[in-house]
Tab-separated table of C-alpha atoms (C1' of nucleotides) in Angstrom:
chain	number	residue	atom	x	y	z
A	1	MET	CA	75.551	58.024	125.098
A	2	SER	CA	76.584	60.118	128.326
A	3	SER	CA	80.403	59.158	127.204
A	4	GLY	CA	83.855	60.261	128.990
A	5	ALA	CA	86.805	58.036	128.880
A	6	SER	CA	86.450	58.560	133.176
A	7	THR	CA	83.591	55.656	133.262
A	8	GLY	CA	85.591	53.066	130.826
A	9	LYS	CA	82.503	52.877	129.416
A	10	ARG	CA	82.390	51.585	125.740
A	11	LEU	CA	83.629	54.755	123.044
A	12	TYR	CA	82.777	55.264	119.423
A	13	SER	CA	85.710	55.373	116.923
A	14	GLY	CA	84.690	59.101	116.515
A	15	GLU	CA	85.619	59.682	120.408
A	16	ILE	CA	88.507	58.524	120.233
A	17	ALA	CA	89.681	60.124	116.814
A	18	ARG	CA	88.365	62.894	118.231
A	19	ALA	CA	90.554	62.822	120.984
A	20	ALA	CA	93.467	61.688	118.760
A	21	LEU	CA	92.714	65.379	116.961
A	22	ALA	CA	92.947	67.218	119.867
A	23	ILE	CA	95.865	65.721	120.785
A	24	LEU	CA	97.559	66.219	117.093
A	25	ASP	CA	95.617	70.069	117.731
A	26	ALA	CA	97.683	70.433	120.584
A	27	GLU	CA	100.663	69.359	120.617
A	28	GLY	CA	101.687	68.021	116.991
A	29	LEU	CA	102.252	64.780	115.635
A	30	ASP	CA	105.173	63.368	117.627
A	31	ALA	CA	103.059	63.653	120.973
A	32	LEU	CA	100.085	61.413	119.142
A	33	SER	CA	101.057	57.810	120.515
A	34	MET	CA	98.590	54.724	121.167
A	35	ARG	CA	99.262	54.405	124.245
A	36	ARG	CA	99.047	57.576	124.967
A	37	LEU	CA	95.596	58.262	123.360
A	38	ALA	CA	94.676	54.841	124.998
A	39	ASP	CA	95.141	56.298	128.534
A	40	GLU	CA	93.660	59.318	127.677
A	41	VAL	CA	90.624	57.754	126.460
A	42	GLY	CA	91.101	55.635	129.917
A	43	ILE	CA	90.985	52.030	127.807
A	44	GLY	CA	93.485	49.145	127.137
A	45	THR	CA	96.574	50.301	124.210
A	46	MET	CA	95.159	47.492	122.552
A	47	THR	CA	91.917	48.141	122.095
A	48	LEU	CA	92.423	51.046	120.424
A	49	TYR	CA	93.179	47.931	117.432
A	50	GLY	CA	90.273	47.212	117.667
A	51	HIS	CA	88.801	50.613	116.722
A	52	PHE	CA	91.417	50.760	113.852
A	53	ARG	CA	93.690	48.117	111.861
A	54	SER	CA	96.888	51.073	112.798
A	55	LYS	CA	97.663	54.019	113.963
A	56	ASP	CA	97.876	55.058	110.409
A	57	GLU	CA	93.987	54.198	109.912
A	58	LEU	CA	93.795	56.070	113.403
A	59	LEU	CA	95.321	59.179	111.393
A	60	ASP	CA	93.097	58.825	109.166
A	61	ALA	CA	90.118	59.021	110.956
A	62	ALA	CA	91.195	62.130	112.662
A	63	VAL	CA	92.049	63.803	109.612
A	64	ASP	CA	88.095	63.553	108.283
A	65	ILE	CA	87.286	64.665	111.436
A	66	ALA	CA	88.899	67.628	110.792
A	67	ALA	CA	87.679	68.164	107.465
A	68	ASP	CA	84.632	68.850	108.860
A	69	ASP	CA	85.438	71.112	111.043
A	70	PHE	CA	86.223	73.337	107.281
A	71	GLU	CA	83.819	76.658	107.545
A	72	PRO	CA	83.273	77.568	103.664
A	73	PRO	CA	83.053	81.241	103.404
A	74	ARG	CA	79.722	83.474	103.188
A	75	LEU	CA	80.488	84.111	99.054
A	76	SER	CA	79.602	87.926	97.873
A	77	GLY	CA	81.149	89.986	94.933
A	78	PRO	CA	83.036	89.176	91.973
A	79	PRO	CA	84.532	85.255	91.268
A	80	ARG	CA	88.259	87.034	92.095
A	81	ARG	CA	87.029	88.247	95.954
A	82	GLN	CA	85.191	84.676	96.229
A	83	LEU	CA	88.449	82.794	95.148
A	84	ARG	CA	89.899	84.942	97.904
A	85	LEU	CA	87.441	84.351	100.635
A	86	TYR	CA	88.308	81.072	99.629
A	87	MET	CA	91.539	80.425	100.407
A	88	HIS	CA	91.761	82.422	103.189
A	89	ALA	CA	89.128	80.378	104.923
A	90	VAL	CA	91.007	77.362	103.274
A	91	ARG	CA	94.332	78.632	105.747
A	92	ALA	CA	92.331	79.534	108.866
A	93	TRP	CA	91.469	75.863	108.347
A	94	LEU	CA	94.708	74.286	107.807
A	95	LEU	CA	96.283	76.545	110.808
A	96	ARG	CA	93.308	75.093	113.320
A	97	HIS	CA	94.608	71.946	112.100
A	98	PRO	CA	98.795	72.180	110.935
A	99	THR	CA	99.659	69.087	111.635
A	100	ILE	CA	97.757	68.040	108.465
A	101	VAL	CA	99.686	69.572	106.178
A	102	GLN	CA	102.566	66.828	107.929
A	103	ILE	CA	99.941	63.941	107.730
A	104	ARG	CA	99.089	64.398	104.060
A	105	GLY	CA	103.191	64.787	102.731
A	106	GLN	CA	103.253	62.921	100.175
A	107	GLU	CA	100.051	60.844	99.143
A	108	PRO	CA	97.599	62.347	97.311
A	109	ILE	CA	94.129	63.555	98.829
A	110	VAL	CA	91.657	61.278	97.946
A	111	ARG	CA	88.963	61.277	101.505
A	112	PRO	CA	85.352	62.449	100.427
A	113	SER	CA	85.557	64.517	103.367
A	114	ALA	CA	88.343	66.254	102.571
A	115	LEU	CA	87.504	66.543	99.187
A	116	ARG	CA	84.273	68.517	99.688
A	117	ILE	CA	86.688	71.505	100.202
A	118	SER	CA	88.153	70.657	96.792
A	119	GLU	CA	84.570	70.318	94.935
A	120	LEU	CA	83.986	73.790	96.074
A	121	GLY	CA	87.340	75.183	94.909
A	122	MET	CA	87.127	74.177	91.575
A	123	GLN	CA	83.516	75.158	90.727
A	124	LEU	CA	85.055	78.682	92.215
A	125	LEU	CA	87.498	78.199	89.434
A	126	LEU	CA	84.977	77.616	86.771
A	127	GLY	CA	83.355	80.872	87.781
A	128	LEU	CA	86.680	82.696	87.854
A	129	GLY	CA	86.493	82.428	83.894
A	130	VAL	CA	88.647	78.922	84.119
A	131	PRO	CA	88.356	76.662	81.401
A	132	ALA	CA	87.632	73.201	82.462
A	133	ARG	CA	90.352	71.603	81.076
A	134	ASP	CA	92.743	74.424	83.190
A	135	ALA	CA	91.100	74.547	86.620
A	136	ALA	CA	92.605	71.254	87.622
A	137	HIS	CA	95.977	72.402	87.060
A	138	ALA	CA	94.875	75.627	88.580
A	139	PHE	CA	93.821	73.919	91.911
A	140	ARG	CA	96.918	72.093	92.683
A	141	LEU	CA	98.514	75.508	92.235
A	142	LEU	CA	96.156	77.056	94.882
A	143	PHE	CA	96.422	73.438	96.515
A	144	THR	CA	100.370	74.039	96.602
A	145	PHE	CA	100.671	77.635	97.487
A	146	VAL	CA	98.026	77.391	100.741
A	147	PHE	CA	99.750	73.829	101.910
A	148	GLY	CA	103.057	75.200	100.989
A	149	SER	CA	102.617	78.628	103.355
A	150	VAL	CA	101.386	76.291	106.395
A	151	ALA	CA	104.232	74.058	106.432
A	152	PHE	CA	107.070	76.399	105.291
A	153	SER	CA	106.078	79.836	107.345
A	154	PRO	CA	105.084	80.121	111.252
A	155	ALA	CA	101.802	81.680	111.088
A	156	GLU	CA	102.467	84.144	113.468
A	157	PRO	CA	106.198	84.807	113.315
A	158	SER	CA	107.157	86.159	117.032
A	159	ALA	CA	108.715	89.089	116.932
A	160	GLN	CA	112.367	87.059	118.740
A	161	LEU	CA	112.155	85.251	115.554
A	162	ARG	CA	111.927	88.758	113.007
A	163	ARG	CA	114.869	89.771	114.948
A	164	ALA	CA	117.125	86.719	114.774
A	165	THR	CA	116.537	86.195	111.527
A	166	ALA	CA	117.573	89.660	110.540
A	167	ALA	CA	120.313	89.197	112.629
A	168	GLY	CA	120.967	85.951	110.873
A	169	VAL	CA	121.204	87.761	107.082
A	170	LEU	CA	122.757	90.827	108.421
A	171	ALA	CA	126.111	88.738	109.619
A	172	LEU	CA	126.871	87.228	105.945
A	173	PRO	CA	129.427	88.218	104.475
A	174	PRO	CA	128.550	90.754	101.924
A	175	ASP	CA	130.371	89.682	99.103
A	176	GLU	CA	129.047	86.372	99.079
A	177	PHE	CA	125.364	87.822	99.587
A	178	PRO	CA	124.680	91.164	98.404
A	179	ALA	CA	121.090	90.432	97.104
A	180	LEU	CA	120.291	89.334	100.588
A	181	LEU	CA	121.613	92.300	102.073
A	182	GLU	CA	120.041	94.463	100.034
A	183	ALA	CA	116.173	92.565	100.749
A	184	ALA	CA	117.650	92.172	104.126
A	185	ALA	CA	115.057	94.876	105.777
A	186	GLY	CA	111.653	92.571	103.591
A	187	ALA	CA	113.441	89.199	104.905
A	188	ALA	CA	111.776	89.431	108.339
A	189	ALA	CA	108.244	90.916	107.069
A	190	ALA	CA	108.501	87.978	105.274
A	191	LEU	CA	109.405	85.717	106.850
A	192	GLY	CA	105.674	84.437	107.906
A	193	GLY	CA	102.590	85.328	109.074
A	194	ASP	CA	99.659	87.075	107.014
A	195	GLU	CA	101.096	88.913	104.900
A	196	PRO	CA	103.309	86.843	102.993
A	197	PHE	CA	100.200	84.801	102.278
A	198	GLU	CA	98.248	87.878	100.664
A	199	LEU	CA	101.404	89.266	99.165
A	200	GLY	CA	101.406	85.627	97.481
A	201	LEU	CA	97.786	85.294	96.623
A	202	GLU	CA	97.568	88.457	95.253
A	203	VAL	CA	100.346	87.458	92.609
A	204	LEU	CA	98.550	84.340	92.131
A	205	LEU	CA	95.589	85.260	91.350
A	206	ASP	CA	96.973	87.978	89.006
A	207	GLY	CA	98.585	85.148	87.387
A	208	LEU	CA	95.483	83.192	87.179
A	209	GLU	CA	93.595	85.885	85.486
A	210	HIS	CA	96.817	86.609	82.578
A	211	ARG	CA	96.708	82.708	82.299
A	212	PHE	CA	93.183	81.278	82.273
A	213	GLY	CA	90.324	83.929	83.113
A	214	SER	CA	88.583	87.213	82.600
A	215	GLY	CA	87.837	87.269	86.236
B	1	MET	CA	142.935	59.044	104.320
B	2	SER	CA	141.857	55.806	102.678
B	3	SER	CA	138.166	55.880	104.571
B	4	GLY	CA	135.773	53.229	104.474
B	5	ALA	CA	133.377	51.413	107.442
B	6	SER	CA	134.905	48.335	107.299
B	7	THR	CA	138.238	49.420	108.677
B	8	GLY	CA	137.053	50.742	112.023
B	9	LYS	CA	139.226	52.896	111.781
B	10	ARG	CA	138.715	57.227	113.217
B	11	LEU	CA	136.131	59.049	110.615
B	12	TYR	CA	135.270	62.523	110.105
B	13	SER	CA	132.044	64.195	110.694
B	14	GLY	CA	131.264	64.919	107.337
B	15	GLU	CA	131.893	61.040	106.378
B	16	ILE	CA	129.392	60.024	109.246
B	17	ALA	CA	127.153	62.945	107.664
B	18	ARG	CA	127.330	61.637	104.198
B	19	ALA	CA	126.422	58.057	105.224
B	20	ALA	CA	123.504	59.619	106.761
B	21	LEU	CA	122.408	61.561	103.953
B	22	ALA	CA	122.340	58.506	101.676
B	23	ILE	CA	120.226	56.842	104.090
B	24	LEU	CA	117.574	59.880	103.660
B	25	ASP	CA	117.682	60.256	99.995
B	26	ALA	CA	117.443	56.723	99.436
B	27	GLU	CA	115.242	55.347	101.947
B	28	GLY	CA	113.744	58.539	103.681
B	29	LEU	CA	113.079	60.572	107.221
B	30	ASP	CA	111.919	56.985	108.765
B	31	ALA	CA	115.287	55.255	107.445
B	32	LEU	CA	117.217	56.873	109.698
B	33	SER	CA	118.561	56.350	113.428
B	34	MET	CA	121.327	56.694	114.809
B	35	ARG	CA	121.725	53.254	115.963
B	36	ARG	CA	121.569	52.036	112.789
B	37	LEU	CA	123.807	54.780	110.423
B	38	ALA	CA	126.287	53.532	113.574
B	39	ASP	CA	126.084	50.027	112.425
B	40	GLU	CA	126.444	50.845	108.582
B	41	VAL	CA	129.213	53.018	108.870
B	42	GLY	CA	131.025	50.644	111.363
B	43	ILE	CA	131.027	52.365	114.956
B	44	GLY	CA	129.874	51.839	118.364
B	45	THR	CA	126.638	54.125	118.651
B	46	MET	CA	127.407	56.384	121.396
B	47	THR	CA	130.273	57.709	119.669
B	48	LEU	CA	128.155	59.181	117.066
B	49	TYR	CA	127.792	61.542	120.122
B	50	GLY	CA	131.041	62.382	120.167
B	51	HIS	CA	130.449	63.928	116.733
B	52	PHE	CA	127.098	65.290	116.700
B	53	ARG	CA	125.394	66.942	120.070
B	54	SER	CA	121.648	65.432	119.062
B	55	LYS	CA	119.782	63.258	116.747
B	56	ASP	CA	118.841	67.030	115.025
B	57	GLU	CA	122.958	68.162	114.923
B	58	LEU	CA	123.170	65.474	112.538
B	59	LEU	CA	119.787	66.294	110.622
B	60	ASP	CA	121.362	69.774	110.259
B	61	ALA	CA	125.009	68.725	108.789
B	62	ALA	CA	123.297	66.154	106.678
B	63	VAL	CA	121.359	69.304	105.118
B	64	ASP	CA	124.487	71.037	104.966
B	65	ILE	CA	126.472	68.408	102.922
B	66	ALA	CA	123.233	67.807	100.727
B	67	ALA	CA	123.435	72.413	99.735
B	68	ASP	CA	126.898	71.258	98.312
B	69	ASP	CA	124.716	69.544	95.798
B	70	PHE	CA	122.862	72.312	94.417
B	71	GLU	CA	123.955	72.781	90.782
B	72	PRO	CA	123.420	76.388	90.173
B	73	PRO	CA	121.705	76.548	86.411
B	74	ARG	CA	123.996	78.377	83.659
B	75	LEU	CA	122.195	81.365	82.925
B	76	SER	CA	121.733	83.228	80.067
B	77	GLY	CA	118.778	85.104	77.978
B	78	PRO	CA	116.472	87.375	79.631
B	79	PRO	CA	116.029	87.589	83.398
B	80	ARG	CA	112.250	85.420	82.994
B	81	ARG	CA	113.740	82.325	81.544
B	82	GLN	CA	116.600	82.330	84.077
B	83	LEU	CA	114.029	82.888	86.770
B	84	ARG	CA	112.557	79.534	85.274
B	85	LEU	CA	116.080	77.689	85.464
B	86	TYR	CA	116.495	78.611	88.776
B	87	MET	CA	113.631	77.164	89.912
B	88	HIS	CA	113.387	74.174	87.467
B	89	ALA	CA	117.281	73.758	89.603
B	90	VAL	CA	115.960	74.135	92.653
B	91	ARG	CA	113.239	71.424	92.631
B	92	ALA	CA	116.167	69.084	91.054
B	93	TRP	CA	117.941	69.560	94.066
B	94	LEU	CA	114.779	68.917	96.236
B	95	LEU	CA	114.069	65.921	94.022
B	96	ARG	CA	116.788	64.387	94.629
B	97	HIS	CA	116.876	65.253	98.594
B	98	PRO	CA	113.255	64.989	98.905
B	99	THR	CA	113.408	65.037	102.773
B	100	ILE	CA	115.420	68.203	103.551
B	101	VAL	CA	111.043	69.294	103.088
B	102	GLN	CA	109.920	67.406	105.615
B	103	ILE	CA	113.083	68.252	107.732
B	104	ARG	CA	112.581	72.082	107.555
B	105	GLY	CA	109.651	71.665	108.364
B	106	GLN	CA	108.279	74.801	110.287
B	107	GLU	CA	111.610	76.011	110.862
B	108	PRO	CA	112.996	79.204	108.765
B	109	ILE	CA	116.043	78.392	107.229
B	110	VAL	CA	119.008	80.161	107.876
B	111	ARG	CA	122.208	77.739	107.154
B	112	PRO	CA	124.634	80.104	105.400
B	113	SER	CA	125.045	76.681	103.358
B	114	ALA	CA	121.376	77.039	102.184
B	115	LEU	CA	121.423	80.618	102.236
B	116	ARG	CA	124.037	80.724	98.990
B	117	ILE	CA	121.206	79.304	97.148
B	118	SER	CA	118.813	81.866	98.256
B	119	GLU	CA	121.287	84.321	97.575
B	120	LEU	CA	121.055	83.309	93.678
B	121	GLY	CA	117.105	83.524	93.622
B	122	MET	CA	117.460	87.252	95.266
B	123	GLN	CA	119.675	88.204	92.860
B	124	LEU	CA	117.403	86.978	89.449
B	125	LEU	CA	114.772	88.280	90.996
B	126	LEU	CA	116.651	91.830	91.727
B	127	GLY	CA	117.268	91.238	88.152
B	128	LEU	CA	113.885	90.528	86.585
B	129	GLY	CA	112.836	94.505	87.956
B	130	VAL	CA	111.168	93.562	91.534
B	131	PRO	CA	111.897	96.627	93.661
B	132	ALA	CA	114.170	95.507	96.745
B	133	ARG	CA	111.648	96.060	98.901
B	134	ASP	CA	109.154	93.394	97.778
B	135	ALA	CA	111.757	91.040	96.108
B	136	ALA	CA	111.448	88.967	99.782
B	137	HIS	CA	108.011	88.283	99.886
B	138	ALA	CA	107.784	87.158	95.710
B	139	PHE	CA	111.552	85.235	96.905
B	140	ARG	CA	108.720	84.065	99.474
B	141	LEU	CA	106.214	83.159	96.762
B	142	LEU	CA	108.620	81.011	94.347
B	143	PHE	CA	110.434	79.331	97.907
B	144	THR	CA	106.295	78.472	98.977
B	145	PHE	CA	105.652	76.783	95.953
B	146	VAL	CA	108.960	74.723	94.890
B	147	PHE	CA	108.752	73.157	98.564
B	148	GLY	CA	104.949	72.801	98.291
B	149	SER	CA	105.290	71.153	94.471
B	150	VAL	CA	108.359	68.757	95.466
B	151	ALA	CA	106.566	68.033	99.281
B	152	PHE	CA	102.802	66.949	98.358
B	153	SER	CA	102.951	66.199	94.644
B	154	PRO	CA	104.867	62.962	93.525
B	155	ALA	CA	107.563	63.409	91.384
B	156	GLU	CA	106.272	60.890	89.028
B	157	PRO	CA	103.084	59.957	89.825
B	158	SER	CA	102.211	56.105	88.327
B	159	ALA	CA	100.200	55.045	85.867
B	160	GLN	CA	98.689	53.460	88.654
B	161	LEU	CA	97.973	55.991	90.783
B	162	ARG	CA	96.491	58.192	88.339
B	163	ARG	CA	94.067	55.523	87.036
B	164	ALA	CA	93.193	54.848	91.129
B	165	THR	CA	92.635	59.086	91.393
B	166	ALA	CA	91.073	58.914	88.417
B	167	ALA	CA	88.658	55.933	89.072
B	168	GLY	CA	87.916	57.597	92.737
B	169	VAL	CA	87.066	61.133	91.611
B	170	LEU	CA	84.559	59.350	88.909
B	171	ALA	CA	83.338	57.445	91.736
B	172	LEU	CA	82.034	60.363	93.958
B	173	PRO	CA	77.868	61.391	93.815
B	174	PRO	CA	77.742	63.923	90.822
B	175	ASP	CA	75.106	65.591	92.563
B	176	GLU	CA	77.751	66.519	95.607
B	177	PHE	CA	80.872	66.869	93.332
B	178	PRO	CA	79.811	69.040	90.660
B	179	ALA	CA	82.810	70.886	89.850
B	180	LEU	CA	85.877	67.702	90.393
B	181	LEU	CA	83.971	65.639	87.852
B	182	GLU	CA	83.778	68.286	85.631
B	183	ALA	CA	87.914	68.606	85.671
B	184	ALA	CA	87.974	65.057	86.518
B	185	ALA	CA	90.415	64.057	83.034
B	186	GLY	CA	92.521	66.929	84.061
B	187	ALA	CA	93.081	65.716	87.496
B	188	ALA	CA	94.961	62.538	86.609
B	189	ALA	CA	97.239	65.325	84.683
B	190	ALA	CA	97.351	67.415	87.363
B	191	LEU	CA	98.512	64.871	89.902
B	192	GLY	CA	102.020	65.078	90.362
B	193	GLY	CA	105.280	65.343	87.848
B	194	ASP	CA	106.352	67.953	86.064
B	195	GLU	CA	103.341	69.479	84.148
B	196	PRO	CA	101.823	71.072	86.761
B	197	PHE	CA	104.826	71.999	88.176
B	198	GLU	CA	105.556	74.148	85.017
B	199	LEU	CA	102.544	75.474	84.231
B	200	GLY	CA	102.294	76.967	88.105
B	201	LEU	CA	104.946	78.558	87.437
B	202	GLU	CA	104.403	80.197	84.475
B	203	VAL	CA	101.707	81.414	85.853
B	204	LEU	CA	103.634	82.682	88.445
B	205	LEU	CA	105.746	84.759	87.060
B	206	ASP	CA	103.297	86.139	84.838
B	207	GLY	CA	102.158	87.578	88.048
B	208	LEU	CA	105.279	88.678	89.445
B	209	GLU	CA	105.654	90.107	86.245
B	210	HIS	CA	102.374	91.822	86.357
B	211	ARG	CA	102.874	93.006	90.176
B	212	PHE	CA	106.550	93.850	90.227
B	213	GLY	CA	108.616	94.034	87.358
B	214	SER	CA	108.798	94.486	83.471
B	215	GLY	CA	110.438	91.689	82.904
C	1	DA	C1'	82.236	38.377	122.220
C	2	DC	C1'	85.505	41.562	123.301
C	3	DC	C1'	89.151	43.462	126.116
C	4	DT	C1'	93.962	43.491	126.805
C	5	DG	C1'	98.704	42.394	129.598
C	6	DA	C1'	103.138	40.631	128.599
C	7	DA	C1'	106.330	40.435	124.786
C	8	DC	C1'	109.270	41.617	120.280
C	9	DA	C1'	111.901	44.310	117.542
C	10	DC	C1'	112.522	48.651	118.217
C	11	DC	C1'	113.659	54.311	119.461
C	12	DG	C1'	117.030	58.303	121.195
C	13	DT	C1'	119.939	60.423	124.804
C	14	DT	C1'	121.933	59.887	130.119
C	15	DC	C1'	125.771	57.557	132.218
C	16	DA	C1'	129.149	55.023	133.846
C	17	DA	C1'	132.839	52.713	132.602
C	18	DG	C1'	135.999	50.610	130.398
C	19	DT	C1'	140.640	50.906	127.247
D	1	DA	C1'	141.281	61.867	126.426
D	2	DC	C1'	138.354	59.047	123.500
D	3	DC	C1'	135.221	55.295	122.483
D	4	DT	C1'	130.573	52.555	124.122
D	5	DG	C1'	127.544	49.018	126.564
D	6	DA	C1'	123.782	48.684	129.860
D	7	DA	C1'	120.853	51.272	131.240
D	8	DC	C1'	116.259	54.309	130.701
D	9	DA	C1'	112.145	55.101	129.517
D	10	DC	C1'	109.849	55.213	124.754
D	11	DC	C1'	107.986	53.303	120.340
D	12	DG	C1'	104.039	50.825	116.897
D	13	DT	C1'	101.605	45.998	116.727
D	14	DT	C1'	101.674	40.592	117.240
D	15	DC	C1'	99.458	36.504	120.017
D	16	DA	C1'	97.997	34.266	123.157
D	17	DA	C1'	95.395	34.584	126.943
D	18	DG	C1'	91.935	36.635	130.357
D	19	DT	C1'	86.760	37.733	131.165
DNA sequence: ACCTGAACACCGTTCAAGT
DNA sequence: ACCTGAACACCGTTCAAGT
């Protein structure tokens, strides 16, 4: 059972998928190639195909391992607070494995490993008072928001990026872009990071309570 | 001015970018390679590098051309209705050029061509009564929602996909996934297409009115 | 049975050569 | 000046051969 690439001994598929996930987390989707992974793990490239039929299947296995890493929040307080804790936990999980949002892209998630995370969210929505027939739509909205936040906003926009954005907006011709310039001060703050996520989440929860629930 | 790949004559960068966008729209990001584009357009591969310093720069040019294709909605009625029309226009635009959401990925949009679309959205938010200091955040939320919708939900989920999803959910062990099973009927409907987008949008607008505006 | 090197059909891009 | 083929350092995967 003493594993390790350096021994050159037999590997379990899980160990390989774990190594793949490590590359994905550290360097992103483009950095993961079959040749490099095989090298890093100490086997011939083609041996990977004995464990996974294709790179896609390898990615699925990596996503499964990432799913195990989801940390369910300690739930307490009113339903709305629980839902908020849940959304923060999902975002934190995605930020630990940012390539998941790229990998999933268009195709819907049907793996049980990931659906366990959805199950928890659905339970909370029902607890918030959303009728069962609307819960799927409400969940879809929350899902779109967290995944979209991670996909389209930098987790920690650097001061330099904030400055560059502000400068870029301020350089626009005022007659063509009056509204953007009026809101320029806020634009840098809304660029990414925690603040826009948290504010957006509250707006979403307001909307969900107003339309569906009593909270 | 009579262009066309078959002539083998000089091409404008815009024509090349247009051909690149056509490939992106029809077959997606993976289908676009420098070699194929050069072939299709009737020039040597390396000639492309006289027009664009890199593939990234070519993609930027393609995005600019796509941005020209945005159709501003005919605005009428109360602000909320105008905002709704705007969001539908943005979604329709993204659905015509779905690879834009992939291309933009993490990095924020700073091209004037795309910012013209943002400008319109910001104007509407200010019209809805959102204070200038919050408008950037509100816009970010709407942006995250449209881009997320296009990125993570199929535009027109096939009947087969709906069936497969429903079957997949129903196959889950009931004791582990009670909430998902309770909402299973709605899950297929919430999978993608117009309905979840439109419902999500109304919830968003509710939340924005409640928090920021009078509408 | 299990593992894998060579080969195939691709990439983006540099560099030097063609006109 | 403008264009481009060859070459470099990569891809995922098939296929046949090695043990």
